[in-house]
Amino acid sequence: MIRLGQIGCGVIGRKHLETATRLPNATVTAIADLDAELLARTSAEFGIEKATTDAGNLISDSDIDGIILAVPTGVRTPIALEVLRHDKHLLVEKPVAMNAAEVLTLIDEQKGKVAGCCSCRYRFLSNTAAVQSALASGRIGRLRTVRVRALAPPPPSRPENPPHWRLNRQLNGGGILVNWGCYDLDYVLGVLGWAVRPLAVAARTFQVPEPYADWIAPGSDAETHVIAQVRCEDDIVLDYERAEFHPGKPEFSWSFSGDHGTLSILVGNDEVRATIVTVDKNGTLNDSLLVEEPLVYANLHAGPVTDFAHAIDSGNSPMTPLTQALTIARITDAIYASAERGGREISIENDTRK
Ligand SMILES: NC(=O)c1ccc[n+]([C@@H]2O[C@H](COP(=O)([O-])OP(=O)(O)OC[C@H]3O[C@@H](n4cnc5c(N)ncnc54)[C@H](O)[C@@H]3O)[C@@H](O)[C@H]2O)c1
């Protein structure tokens, strides 16, 4: 049995415990949270006896093989480094860290341990294998563009207590781009086998639309809308747009266009449809459904933790190891750098550390 510990028992930490406490190959030995009341409630609910407000106690606990780190991004990396230094496997929430420089420090400390990031959650959709193999088979021809268009309307009413860290650059590393962009980038780059190499980006970011200015937490300074064009090797373009509080109709799609067809994934409220259109020798378009499935958030939440335990058990790589999370962080850093310079093109660092 793999012995897991978890630091952070907030909104997503609770979801992780629902999964981790039901895994056949793992047990949750201890939990930590700064909030003593939340800690006591969580420990009672999940029957986890060892509970501490000091994450250090959990990190040095010799009864733990791997730690799930579900604390806000701004405080996560120093704790993650300690986890790795104590020779424990590590699963970090998304975004992987505040920036790519922090990810490099984690990679330096990894030294053979399993270390993964939860940005992979959409690759636990059941369409992933079919999408991956359709793209690898060359059915859409030579890849030209990868498009992400995800525009979410505001919630139906003003949120009562929006988390103070969620749109705060210092506490969260950014806004919508880090909150959701890592999922998009992980999905589209992941199903392409991480073979598309980003070179440079030109981007713009926008703050919350004025009518919703008091719908976000006081002190928020990060973007709610980002648009970026990422130039990649082999003349491939990644065209990226994501927004929340979008004053328009909702849209959520990832698509891949080549010179012989287009594969699209439409993410609805309750279902996900992956379709492929290809052109035959006569120029006729043929439209077919690849996979249609219900959108079950519980399955998406369960994916990273289940995969983490499996990776420790099997010695296989986790779905998104730090080296690939680094690519996402580098694109993210370059998008923010470009937006800060009024949309000027910024190079994206690449190295071959694996
Ligand atoms: N809320 C979501 O749906 C969601 C989904 C996926 C990922 N995430 C990511 O997970 C992270 C946490 O999000 P959340 O919504 O669970 O936040 P949250 O505020 O609900 O929970 C965070 C918890 O971490 C605890 N904490 C903070 N610093 C700590 C420390 N040093 N030691 C021990 N405990 C500490 C807090 O007391 C709090 O209970 C964020 O980076 C977020 O982007 C959130």
mmCIF file of C-alpha atoms and ligand atoms in Angstrom:
data_model
loop_
_atom_site.group_PDB
_atom_site.id
_atom_site.type_symbol
_atom_site.label_atom_id
_atom_site.label_comp_id
_atom_site.label_asym_id
_atom_site.label_seq_id
_atom_site.Cartn_x
_atom_site.Cartn_y
_atom_site.Cartn_z
ATOM 1 C CA MET A 1 0.000 0.000 0.000
ATOM 2 C CA ILE A 2 1.278 3.444 -0.875
ATOM 3 C CA ARG A 3 1.095 5.822 2.050
ATOM 4 C CA LEU A 4 -0.069 9.301 1.045
ATOM 5 C CA GLY A 5 -0.138 12.568 2.940
ATOM 6 C CA GLN A 6 -1.937 15.728 1.888
ATOM 7 C CA ILE A 7 -1.192 19.357 2.668
ATOM 8 C CA GLY A 8 -4.188 21.648 2.104
ATOM 9 C CA CYS A 9 -7.761 20.535 2.830
ATOM 10 C CA GLY A 10 -9.643 23.376 1.093
ATOM 11 C CA VAL A 11 -11.943 23.147 -1.930
ATOM 12 C CA ILE A 12 -9.738 20.987 -4.155
ATOM 13 C CA GLY A 13 -7.992 19.235 -1.243
ATOM 14 C CA ARG A 14 -11.358 17.802 -0.224
ATOM 15 C CA LYS A 15 -11.907 16.416 -3.735
ATOM 16 C CA HIS A 16 -8.464 14.817 -3.654
ATOM 17 C CA LEU A 17 -9.238 13.162 -0.320
ATOM 18 C CA GLU A 18 -12.490 11.759 -1.716
ATOM 19 C CA THR A 19 -10.356 10.009 -4.342
ATOM 20 C CA ALA A 20 -7.273 9.171 -2.292
ATOM 21 C CA THR A 21 -9.204 7.565 0.575
ATOM 22 C CA ARG A 22 -10.917 5.197 -1.894
ATOM 23 C CA LEU A 23 -7.886 4.051 -3.875
ATOM 24 C CA PRO A 24 -7.280 0.284 -3.781
ATOM 25 C CA ASN A 25 -3.487 0.695 -3.800
ATOM 26 C CA ALA A 26 -3.066 3.604 -1.352
ATOM 27 C CA THR A 27 -3.994 4.849 2.060
ATOM 28 C CA VAL A 28 -4.007 8.407 3.435
ATOM 29 C CA THR A 29 -1.778 8.452 6.487
ATOM 30 C CA ALA A 30 -1.879 12.136 7.470
ATOM 31 C CA ILE A 31 -3.248 15.548 6.498
ATOM 32 C CA ALA A 32 -2.198 19.120 7.221
ATOM 33 C CA ASP A 33 -3.881 22.516 7.013
ATOM 34 C CA LEU A 34 -3.251 25.854 8.695
ATOM 35 C CA ASP A 35 -6.946 26.115 9.524
ATOM 36 C CA ALA A 36 -7.331 24.003 12.700
ATOM 37 C CA GLU A 37 -11.115 23.879 12.518
ATOM 38 C CA LEU A 38 -11.146 22.734 8.894
ATOM 39 C CA LEU A 39 -8.424 20.217 9.735
ATOM 40 C CA ALA A 40 -10.421 18.697 12.607
ATOM 41 C CA ARG A 41 -13.572 18.464 10.468
ATOM 42 C CA THR A 42 -11.684 16.872 7.571
ATOM 43 C CA SER A 43 -9.832 14.425 9.782
ATOM 44 C CA ALA A 44 -13.131 13.292 11.361
ATOM 45 C CA GLU A 45 -14.949 13.063 8.029
ATOM 46 C CA PHE A 46 -12.305 10.964 6.299
ATOM 47 C CA GLY A 47 -11.157 9.042 9.382
ATOM 48 C CA ILE A 48 -7.558 10.240 9.126
ATOM 49 C CA GLU A 49 -6.086 10.269 12.612
ATOM 50 C CA LYS A 50 -2.821 12.100 12.009
ATOM 51 C CA ALA A 51 -3.728 15.738 11.404
ATOM 52 C CA THR A 52 -1.413 18.699 11.905
ATOM 53 C CA THR A 53 -1.395 22.446 11.355
ATOM 54 C CA ASP A 54 2.346 22.252 10.681
ATOM 55 C CA ALA A 55 3.080 20.940 7.182
ATOM 56 C CA GLY A 56 6.666 20.308 8.342
ATOM 57 C CA ASN A 57 5.484 17.503 10.659
ATOM 58 C CA LEU A 58 3.841 15.758 7.757
ATOM 59 C CA ILE A 59 6.817 16.241 5.431
ATOM 60 C CA SER A 60 9.210 14.641 7.934
ATOM 61 C CA ASP A 61 6.815 11.758 8.725
ATOM 62 C CA SER A 62 8.547 8.497 7.794
ATOM 63 C CA ASP A 63 5.133 6.799 7.368
ATOM 64 C CA ILE A 64 4.490 8.757 4.164
ATOM 65 C CA ASP A 65 5.704 7.889 0.649
ATOM 66 C CA GLY A 66 4.069 10.670 -1.363
ATOM 67 C CA ILE A 67 2.449 14.034 -0.711
ATOM 68 C CA ILE A 68 -0.421 15.792 -2.487
ATOM 69 C CA LEU A 69 0.057 19.532 -2.272
ATOM 70 C CA ALA A 70 -3.274 21.374 -2.488
ATOM 71 C CA VAL A 71 -2.382 24.825 -1.150
ATOM 72 C CA PRO A 72 -2.566 28.103 -3.113
ATOM 73 C CA THR A 73 0.152 28.610 -5.722
ATOM 74 C CA GLY A 74 1.886 31.520 -4.003
ATOM 75 C CA VAL A 75 2.941 29.385 -1.022
ATOM 76 C CA ARG A 76 3.370 26.048 -2.779
ATOM 77 C CA THR A 77 6.907 25.862 -4.182
ATOM 78 C CA PRO A 78 8.895 26.220 -0.918
ATOM 79 C CA ILE A 79 6.747 23.415 0.547
ATOM 80 C CA ALA A 80 7.138 21.303 -2.625
ATOM 81 C CA LEU A 81 10.921 21.656 -2.426
ATOM 82 C CA GLU A 82 10.876 20.413 1.178
ATOM 83 C CA VAL A 83 8.751 17.424 0.152
ATOM 84 C CA LEU A 84 11.288 16.443 -2.516
ATOM 85 C CA ARG A 85 14.243 17.071 -0.174
ATOM 86 C CA HIS A 86 12.636 14.634 2.281
ATOM 87 C CA ASP A 87 12.718 12.027 -0.476
ATOM 88 C CA LYS A 88 8.969 11.885 -0.960
ATOM 89 C CA HIS A 89 6.977 11.684 -4.189
ATOM 90 C CA LEU A 90 5.027 14.826 -5.033
ATOM 91 C CA LEU A 91 1.754 15.747 -6.723
ATOM 92 C CA VAL A 92 1.276 19.506 -7.015
ATOM 93 C CA GLU A 93 -1.942 21.303 -7.771
ATOM 94 C CA LYS A 94 -2.106 23.494 -10.831
ATOM 95 C CA PRO A 95 -0.640 25.824 -11.970
ATOM 96 C CA VAL A 96 2.568 23.911 -11.325
ATOM 97 C CA ALA A 97 4.274 26.956 -9.729
ATOM 98 C CA MET A 98 4.386 30.750 -9.877
ATOM 99 C CA ASN A 99 6.709 30.707 -12.896
ATOM 100 C CA ALA A 100 9.104 28.545 -14.917
ATOM 101 C CA ALA A 101 12.088 29.461 -12.725
ATOM 102 C CA GLU A 102 10.329 27.837 -9.759
ATOM 103 C CA VAL A 103 9.618 24.700 -11.828
ATOM 104 C CA LEU A 104 13.331 24.409 -12.622
ATOM 105 C CA THR A 105 14.139 24.434 -8.896
ATOM 106 C CA LEU A 106 11.661 21.570 -8.413
ATOM 107 C CA ILE A 107 13.186 19.602 -11.305
ATOM 108 C CA ASP A 108 16.626 20.043 -9.730
ATOM 109 C CA GLU A 109 15.349 18.468 -6.490
ATOM 110 C CA GLN A 110 13.340 15.665 -8.087
ATOM 111 C CA LYS A 111 16.160 13.103 -8.232
ATOM 112 C CA GLY A 112 14.222 10.010 -9.262
ATOM 113 C CA LYS A 113 11.044 10.646 -7.311
ATOM 114 C CA VAL A 114 7.616 10.754 -8.986
ATOM 115 C CA ALA A 115 6.621 14.406 -9.388
ATOM 116 C CA GLY A 116 3.493 15.372 -11.274
ATOM 117 C CA CYS A 117 1.056 18.244 -11.735
ATOM 118 C CA CYS A 118 -2.760 18.211 -11.669
ATOM 119 C CA SER A 119 -2.992 20.309 -14.868
ATOM 120 C CA CYS A 120 -3.576 16.979 -16.668
ATOM 121 C CA ARG A 121 -7.171 16.614 -15.487
ATOM 122 C CA TYR A 122 -8.870 16.974 -18.908
ATOM 123 C CA ARG A 123 -6.713 14.179 -20.301
ATOM 124 C CA PHE A 124 -8.766 11.872 -18.076
ATOM 125 C CA LEU A 125 -11.713 12.427 -20.419
ATOM 126 C CA SER A 126 -12.431 9.158 -22.156
ATOM 127 C CA ASN A 127 -11.908 10.852 -25.557
ATOM 128 C CA THR A 128 -8.168 11.199 -24.963
ATOM 129 C CA ALA A 129 -6.987 7.928 -26.495
ATOM 130 C CA ALA A 130 -9.197 8.367 -29.600
ATOM 131 C CA VAL A 131 -8.130 12.009 -30.061
ATOM 132 C CA GLN A 132 -4.480 11.126 -29.576
ATOM 133 C CA SER A 133 -4.544 8.286 -32.061
ATOM 134 C CA ALA A 134 -6.528 10.284 -34.664
ATOM 135 C CA LEU A 135 -3.924 13.069 -34.454
ATOM 136 C CA ALA A 136 -0.989 10.639 -34.563
ATOM 137 C CA SER A 137 -2.490 8.755 -37.536
ATOM 138 C CA GLY A 138 -2.164 11.803 -39.788
ATOM 139 C CA ARG A 139 -5.903 11.837 -40.667
ATOM 140 C CA ILE A 140 -5.997 15.642 -40.579
ATOM 141 C CA GLY A 141 -2.781 15.852 -42.604
ATOM 142 C CA ARG A 142 0.021 18.213 -41.755
ATOM 143 C CA LEU A 143 -0.883 20.170 -38.614
ATOM 144 C CA ARG A 144 -1.327 23.918 -39.163
ATOM 145 C CA THR A 145 -3.231 25.382 -36.242
ATOM 146 C CA VAL A 146 -4.193 24.425 -32.728
ATOM 147 C CA ARG A 147 -7.034 26.569 -31.406
ATOM 148 C CA VAL A 148 -8.340 27.070 -27.885
ATOM 149 C CA ARG A 149 -11.433 29.228 -27.557
ATOM 150 C CA ALA A 150 -12.969 29.176 -24.127
ATOM 151 C CA LEU A 151 -15.192 32.071 -23.163
ATOM 152 C CA ALA A 152 -17.227 31.668 -20.011
ATOM 153 C CA PRO A 153 -20.057 34.017 -19.043
ATOM 154 C CA PRO A 154 -20.229 35.475 -15.528
ATOM 155 C CA PRO A 155 -21.837 33.309 -12.816
ATOM 156 C CA PRO A 156 -25.623 33.805 -12.552
ATOM 157 C CA SER A 157 -25.199 36.107 -9.551
ATOM 158 C CA ARG A 158 -22.456 37.997 -7.736
ATOM 159 C CA PRO A 159 -20.324 35.453 -5.791
ATOM 160 C CA GLU A 160 -20.589 35.938 -1.999
ATOM 161 C CA ASN A 161 -16.967 35.318 -1.031
ATOM 162 C CA PRO A 162 -14.748 34.932 -4.078
ATOM 163 C CA PRO A 163 -11.331 33.511 -2.978
ATOM 164 C CA HIS A 164 -8.957 36.420 -2.342
ATOM 165 C CA TRP A 165 -6.019 34.638 -4.050
ATOM 166 C CA ARG A 166 -7.763 33.618 -7.263
ATOM 167 C CA LEU A 167 -7.214 36.807 -9.309
ATOM 168 C CA ASN A 168 -4.186 38.074 -7.436
ATOM 169 C CA ARG A 169 -0.830 38.084 -9.194
ATOM 170 C CA GLN A 170 1.260 37.862 -6.069
ATOM 171 C CA LEU A 171 -0.745 35.065 -4.478
ATOM 172 C CA ASN A 172 -1.663 33.104 -7.598
ATOM 173 C CA GLY A 173 0.889 34.027 -10.279
ATOM 174 C CA GLY A 174 -1.839 35.487 -12.508
ATOM 175 C CA GLY A 175 -5.532 35.211 -13.344
ATOM 176 C CA ILE A 176 -7.577 33.215 -15.833
ATOM 177 C CA LEU A 177 -4.442 32.122 -17.713
ATOM 178 C CA VAL A 178 -2.985 30.285 -14.731
ATOM 179 C CA ASN A 179 -6.371 29.216 -13.354
ATOM 180 C CA TRP A 180 -7.550 27.588 -16.585
ATOM 181 C CA GLY A 181 -4.818 28.031 -19.196
ATOM 182 C CA CYS A 182 -2.727 25.235 -17.746
ATOM 183 C CA TYR A 183 -5.624 22.797 -18.328
ATOM 184 C CA ASP A 184 -6.007 23.918 -21.947
ATOM 185 C CA LEU A 185 -2.296 23.833 -22.710
ATOM 186 C CA ASP A 186 -1.877 20.487 -20.974
ATOM 187 C CA TYR A 187 -4.725 18.989 -23.028
ATOM 188 C CA VAL A 188 -3.763 20.303 -26.472
ATOM 189 C CA LEU A 189 -0.004 19.767 -26.084
ATOM 190 C CA GLY A 190 -0.508 16.453 -24.265
ATOM 191 C CA VAL A 191 -2.735 14.868 -26.929
ATOM 192 C CA LEU A 192 -0.115 15.908 -29.484
ATOM 193 C CA GLY A 193 2.436 13.915 -27.465
ATOM 194 C CA TRP A 194 4.237 17.152 -26.415
ATOM 195 C CA ALA A 195 5.765 17.136 -29.917
ATOM 196 C CA VAL A 196 4.786 20.721 -30.809
ATOM 197 C CA ARG A 197 7.567 23.062 -29.784
ATOM 198 C CA PRO A 198 6.546 26.637 -28.934
ATOM 199 C CA LEU A 199 8.974 29.322 -30.117
ATOM 200 C CA ALA A 200 7.462 32.765 -29.470
ATOM 201 C CA VAL A 201 4.244 34.458 -28.431
ATOM 202 C CA ALA A 202 2.372 37.720 -28.905
ATOM 203 C CA ALA A 203 -0.401 38.279 -26.367
ATOM 204 C CA ARG A 204 -2.847 40.673 -24.730
ATOM 205 C CA THR A 205 -4.611 40.400 -21.413
ATOM 206 C CA PHE A 206 -7.683 42.261 -20.158
ATOM 207 C CA GLN A 207 -9.082 42.985 -16.712
ATOM 208 C CA VAL A 208 -12.614 42.107 -15.608
ATOM 209 C CA PRO A 209 -15.298 43.929 -17.679
ATOM 210 C CA GLU A 210 -16.460 47.052 -15.858
ATOM 211 C CA PRO A 211 -20.037 45.837 -15.055
ATOM 212 C CA TYR A 212 -18.505 42.945 -13.051
ATOM 213 C CA ALA A 213 -15.780 44.950 -11.303
ATOM 214 C CA ASP A 214 -17.229 44.285 -7.831
ATOM 215 C CA TRP A 215 -17.930 40.592 -8.546
ATOM 216 C CA ILE A 216 -14.286 39.708 -7.888
ATOM 217 C CA ALA A 217 -12.400 39.802 -4.578
ATOM 218 C CA PRO A 218 -11.059 43.175 -3.370
ATOM 219 C CA GLY A 219 -7.362 43.506 -4.224
ATOM 220 C CA SER A 220 -7.678 41.443 -7.421
ATOM 221 C CA ASP A 221 -5.206 42.685 -10.016
ATOM 222 C CA ALA A 222 -4.963 39.814 -12.497
ATOM 223 C CA GLU A 223 -6.579 39.294 -15.892
ATOM 224 C CA THR A 224 -9.929 37.666 -16.594
ATOM 225 C CA HIS A 225 -9.342 37.492 -20.360
ATOM 226 C CA VAL A 226 -6.268 36.478 -22.347
ATOM 227 C CA ILE A 227 -5.618 36.189 -26.053
ATOM 228 C CA ALA A 228 -2.336 34.893 -27.455
ATOM 229 C CA GLN A 229 -0.817 33.664 -30.662
ATOM 230 C CA VAL A 230 1.966 31.169 -30.046
ATOM 231 C CA ARG A 231 4.300 30.561 -32.987
ATOM 232 C CA CYS A 232 5.610 26.997 -32.927
ATOM 233 C CA GLU A 233 8.156 24.946 -34.820
ATOM 234 C CA ASP A 234 7.131 23.521 -38.236
ATOM 235 C CA ASP A 235 4.970 26.599 -38.977
ATOM 236 C CA ILE A 236 2.316 25.518 -36.499
ATOM 237 C CA VAL A 237 0.329 28.258 -34.774
ATOM 238 C CA LEU A 238 -1.365 27.877 -31.397
ATOM 239 C CA ASP A 239 -4.193 30.368 -31.273
ATOM 240 C CA TYR A 240 -5.327 30.826 -27.691
ATOM 241 C CA GLU A 241 -8.216 32.720 -26.100
ATOM 242 C CA ARG A 242 -9.764 32.209 -22.700
ATOM 243 C CA ALA A 243 -12.030 34.508 -20.681
ATOM 244 C CA GLU A 244 -14.358 34.485 -17.713
ATOM 245 C CA PHE A 245 -17.012 37.153 -17.036
ATOM 246 C CA HIS A 246 -17.266 37.205 -20.836
ATOM 247 C CA PRO A 247 -20.139 39.445 -21.934
ATOM 248 C CA GLY A 248 -21.275 37.096 -24.669
ATOM 249 C CA LYS A 249 -22.381 33.558 -25.442
ATOM 250 C CA PRO A 250 -20.319 30.765 -23.851
ATOM 251 C CA GLU A 251 -17.882 28.813 -26.006
ATOM 252 C CA PHE A 252 -15.448 26.056 -25.033
ATOM 253 C CA SER A 253 -13.533 24.200 -27.696
ATOM 254 C CA TRP A 254 -10.116 22.852 -28.516
ATOM 255 C CA SER A 255 -9.387 22.152 -32.180
ATOM 256 C CA PHE A 256 -6.598 20.990 -34.450
ATOM 257 C CA SER A 257 -6.565 21.857 -38.170
ATOM 258 C CA GLY A 258 -4.306 20.301 -40.750
ATOM 259 C CA ASP A 259 -4.187 20.470 -44.535
ATOM 260 C CA HIS A 260 -6.542 17.442 -44.771
ATOM 261 C CA GLY A 261 -8.990 18.014 -41.953
ATOM 262 C CA THR A 262 -9.966 19.339 -38.567
ATOM 263 C CA LEU A 263 -10.443 17.587 -35.267
ATOM 264 C CA SER A 264 -12.580 19.499 -32.779
ATOM 265 C CA ILE A 265 -13.472 18.895 -29.173
ATOM 266 C CA LEU A 266 -16.527 20.786 -27.991
ATOM 267 C CA VAL A 267 -16.859 20.945 -24.230
ATOM 268 C CA GLY A 268 -20.468 21.616 -23.234
ATOM 269 C CA ASN A 269 -21.988 21.940 -19.773
ATOM 270 C CA ASP A 270 -22.886 18.260 -19.570
ATOM 271 C CA GLU A 271 -21.138 16.529 -22.440
ATOM 272 C CA VAL A 272 -18.004 16.539 -24.552
ATOM 273 C CA ARG A 273 -18.051 15.780 -28.284
ATOM 274 C CA ALA A 274 -14.956 15.073 -30.346
ATOM 275 C CA THR A 275 -15.555 15.195 -34.103
ATOM 276 C CA ILE A 276 -13.325 14.955 -37.130
ATOM 277 C CA VAL A 277 -13.830 16.413 -40.593
ATOM 278 C CA THR A 278 -11.540 15.155 -43.350
ATOM 279 C CA VAL A 279 -11.308 15.954 -47.028
ATOM 280 C CA ASP A 280 -11.061 13.138 -49.604
ATOM 281 C CA LYS A 281 -9.299 13.070 -52.998
ATOM 282 C CA ASN A 282 -12.309 14.728 -54.686
ATOM 283 C CA GLY A 283 -12.371 17.574 -52.213
ATOM 284 C CA THR A 284 -15.468 16.237 -50.471
ATOM 285 C CA LEU A 285 -15.694 16.817 -46.720
ATOM 286 C CA ASN A 286 -16.555 13.862 -44.500
ATOM 287 C CA ASP A 287 -17.753 14.572 -41.004
ATOM 288 C CA SER A 288 -17.648 11.914 -38.302
ATOM 289 C CA LEU A 289 -18.100 11.637 -34.570
ATOM 290 C CA LEU A 290 -15.044 10.357 -32.710
ATOM 291 C CA VAL A 291 -16.328 10.233 -29.123
ATOM 292 C CA GLU A 292 -19.327 11.632 -27.305
ATOM 293 C CA GLU A 293 -19.308 11.396 -23.524
ATOM 294 C CA PRO A 294 -20.929 12.952 -20.463
ATOM 295 C CA LEU A 295 -18.782 15.582 -18.751
ATOM 296 C CA VAL A 296 -18.290 14.125 -15.265
ATOM 297 C CA TYR A 297 -16.206 16.483 -13.142
ATOM 298 C CA ALA A 298 -15.806 13.809 -10.432
ATOM 299 C CA ASN A 299 -13.864 11.666 -12.929
ATOM 300 C CA LEU A 300 -11.674 14.605 -13.936
ATOM 301 C CA HIS A 301 -10.917 15.424 -10.288
ATOM 302 C CA ALA A 302 -10.143 11.768 -9.531
ATOM 303 C CA GLY A 303 -7.708 11.410 -12.445
ATOM 304 C CA PRO A 304 -4.518 13.104 -11.185
ATOM 305 C CA VAL A 305 -4.529 11.480 -7.719
ATOM 306 C CA THR A 306 -5.320 8.012 -9.098
ATOM 307 C CA ASP A 307 -2.561 8.473 -11.681
ATOM 308 C CA PHE A 308 -0.101 9.679 -8.996
ATOM 309 C CA ALA A 309 -0.615 6.545 -6.883
ATOM 310 C CA HIS A 310 -0.309 4.397 -9.998
ATOM 311 C CA ALA A 311 2.936 6.150 -11.014
ATOM 312 C CA ILE A 312 4.459 5.524 -7.563
ATOM 313 C CA ASP A 313 3.300 1.902 -7.686
ATOM 314 C CA SER A 314 4.443 1.167 -11.227
ATOM 315 C CA GLY A 315 7.467 3.421 -11.588
ATOM 316 C CA ASN A 316 5.830 4.921 -14.708
ATOM 317 C CA SER A 317 5.788 8.642 -15.394
ATOM 318 C CA PRO A 318 2.788 10.557 -14.046
ATOM 319 C CA MET A 319 0.430 11.987 -16.694
ATOM 320 C CA THR A 320 2.077 15.432 -16.505
ATOM 321 C CA PRO A 321 5.603 15.243 -15.108
ATOM 322 C CA LEU A 322 7.442 18.414 -14.109
ATOM 323 C CA THR A 323 9.377 18.547 -17.386
ATOM 324 C CA GLN A 324 6.124 18.946 -19.307
ATOM 325 C CA ALA A 325 4.583 21.250 -16.751
ATOM 326 C CA LEU A 326 7.710 23.369 -17.375
ATOM 327 C CA THR A 327 6.689 23.850 -21.015
ATOM 328 C CA ILE A 328 3.285 25.116 -19.863
ATOM 329 C CA ALA A 329 4.922 27.466 -17.348
ATOM 330 C CA ARG A 330 7.281 28.823 -20.018
ATOM 331 C CA ILE A 331 4.435 29.579 -22.416
ATOM 332 C CA THR A 332 2.538 31.217 -19.536
ATOM 333 C CA ASP A 333 5.522 33.376 -18.545
ATOM 334 C CA ALA A 334 6.011 34.473 -22.164
ATOM 335 C CA ILE A 335 2.300 35.343 -22.554
ATOM 336 C CA TYR A 336 2.458 37.605 -19.482
ATOM 337 C CA ALA A 337 5.758 39.152 -20.636
ATOM 338 C CA SER A 338 4.279 39.892 -24.063
ATOM 339 C CA ALA A 339 1.083 41.369 -22.607
ATOM 340 C CA GLU A 340 3.159 43.602 -20.312
ATOM 341 C CA ARG A 341 5.033 44.864 -23.371
ATOM 342 C CA GLY A 342 1.868 45.760 -25.271
ATOM 343 C CA GLY A 343 1.740 42.557 -27.321
ATOM 344 C CA ARG A 344 5.347 42.497 -28.516
ATOM 345 C CA GLU A 345 6.526 39.040 -29.571
ATOM 346 C CA ILE A 346 8.478 37.271 -26.815
ATOM 347 C CA SER A 347 10.644 34.191 -27.307
ATOM 348 C CA ILE A 348 9.778 31.075 -25.363
ATOM 349 C CA GLU A 349 12.638 29.293 -23.708
ATOM 350 C CA ASN A 350 13.107 25.670 -24.652
ATOM 351 C CA ASP A 351 15.586 23.200 -23.367
ATOM 352 C CA THR A 352 15.795 19.472 -23.603
ATOM 353 C CA ARG A 353 15.871 18.601 -19.901
ATOM 354 C CA LYS A 354 13.899 15.403 -19.588
HETATM 355 N N1 LIG B 1 -11.015 25.214 -6.304
HETATM 356 C C1 LIG B 1 -10.869 24.475 -7.376
HETATM 357 O O1 LIG B 1 -11.836 24.015 -8.034
HETATM 358 C C2 LIG B 1 -9.505 24.101 -7.840
HETATM 359 C C3 LIG B 1 -9.454 23.170 -8.805
HETATM 360 C C4 LIG B 1 -8.235 22.771 -9.209
HETATM 361 C C5 LIG B 1 -7.119 23.335 -8.678
HETATM 362 N N2 LIG B 1 -7.154 24.263 -7.757
HETATM 363 C C6 LIG B 1 -5.867 24.809 -7.287
HETATM 364 O O2 LIG B 1 -5.558 24.269 -6.010
HETATM 365 C C7 LIG B 1 -4.964 25.258 -5.171
HETATM 366 C C8 LIG B 1 -5.824 25.392 -3.936
HETATM 367 O O3 LIG B 1 -7.126 25.772 -4.335
HETATM 368 P P1 LIG B 1 -8.383 25.642 -3.354
HETATM 369 O O4 LIG B 1 -9.540 26.121 -4.128
HETATM 370 O O5 LIG B 1 -8.441 24.296 -2.755
HETATM 371 O O6 LIG B 1 -7.989 26.711 -2.230
HETATM 372 P P2 LIG B 1 -8.604 26.864 -0.761
HETATM 373 O O7 LIG B 1 -8.298 28.239 -0.318
HETATM 374 O O8 LIG B 1 -10.009 26.369 -0.719
HETATM 375 O O9 LIG B 1 -7.741 25.814 0.080
HETATM 376 C C9 LIG B 1 -6.381 25.979 0.313
HETATM 377 C C10 LIG B 1 -6.080 25.412 1.715
HETATM 378 O O10 LIG B 1 -4.672 25.437 1.891
HETATM 379 C C11 LIG B 1 -4.436 25.746 3.268
HETATM 380 N N3 LIG B 1 -3.065 26.236 3.413
HETATM 381 C C12 LIG B 1 -2.541 27.366 2.899
HETATM 382 N N4 LIG B 1 -1.224 27.455 3.230
HETATM 383 C C13 LIG B 1 -0.930 26.344 3.950
HETATM 384 C C14 LIG B 1 0.247 25.858 4.583
HETATM 385 N N5 LIG B 1 1.408 26.537 4.539
HETATM 386 N N6 LIG B 1 0.167 24.679 5.266
HETATM 387 C C15 LIG B 1 -0.984 23.986 5.330
HETATM 388 N N7 LIG B 1 -2.125 24.408 4.750
HETATM 389 C C16 LIG B 1 -2.104 25.568 4.073
HETATM 390 C C17 LIG B 1 -5.498 26.783 3.608
HETATM 391 O O11 LIG B 1 -5.710 26.881 5.002
HETATM 392 C C18 LIG B 1 -6.700 26.238 2.840
HETATM 393 O O12 LIG B 1 -7.515 25.411 3.641
HETATM 394 C C19 LIG B 1 -4.880 26.529 -6.017
HETATM 395 O O13 LIG B 1 -3.583 26.640 -6.558
HETATM 396 C C20 LIG B 1 -5.888 26.303 -7.141
HETATM 397 O O14 LIG B 1 -5.512 26.940 -8.344
HETATM 398 C C21 LIG B 1 -8.340 24.650 -7.295
#
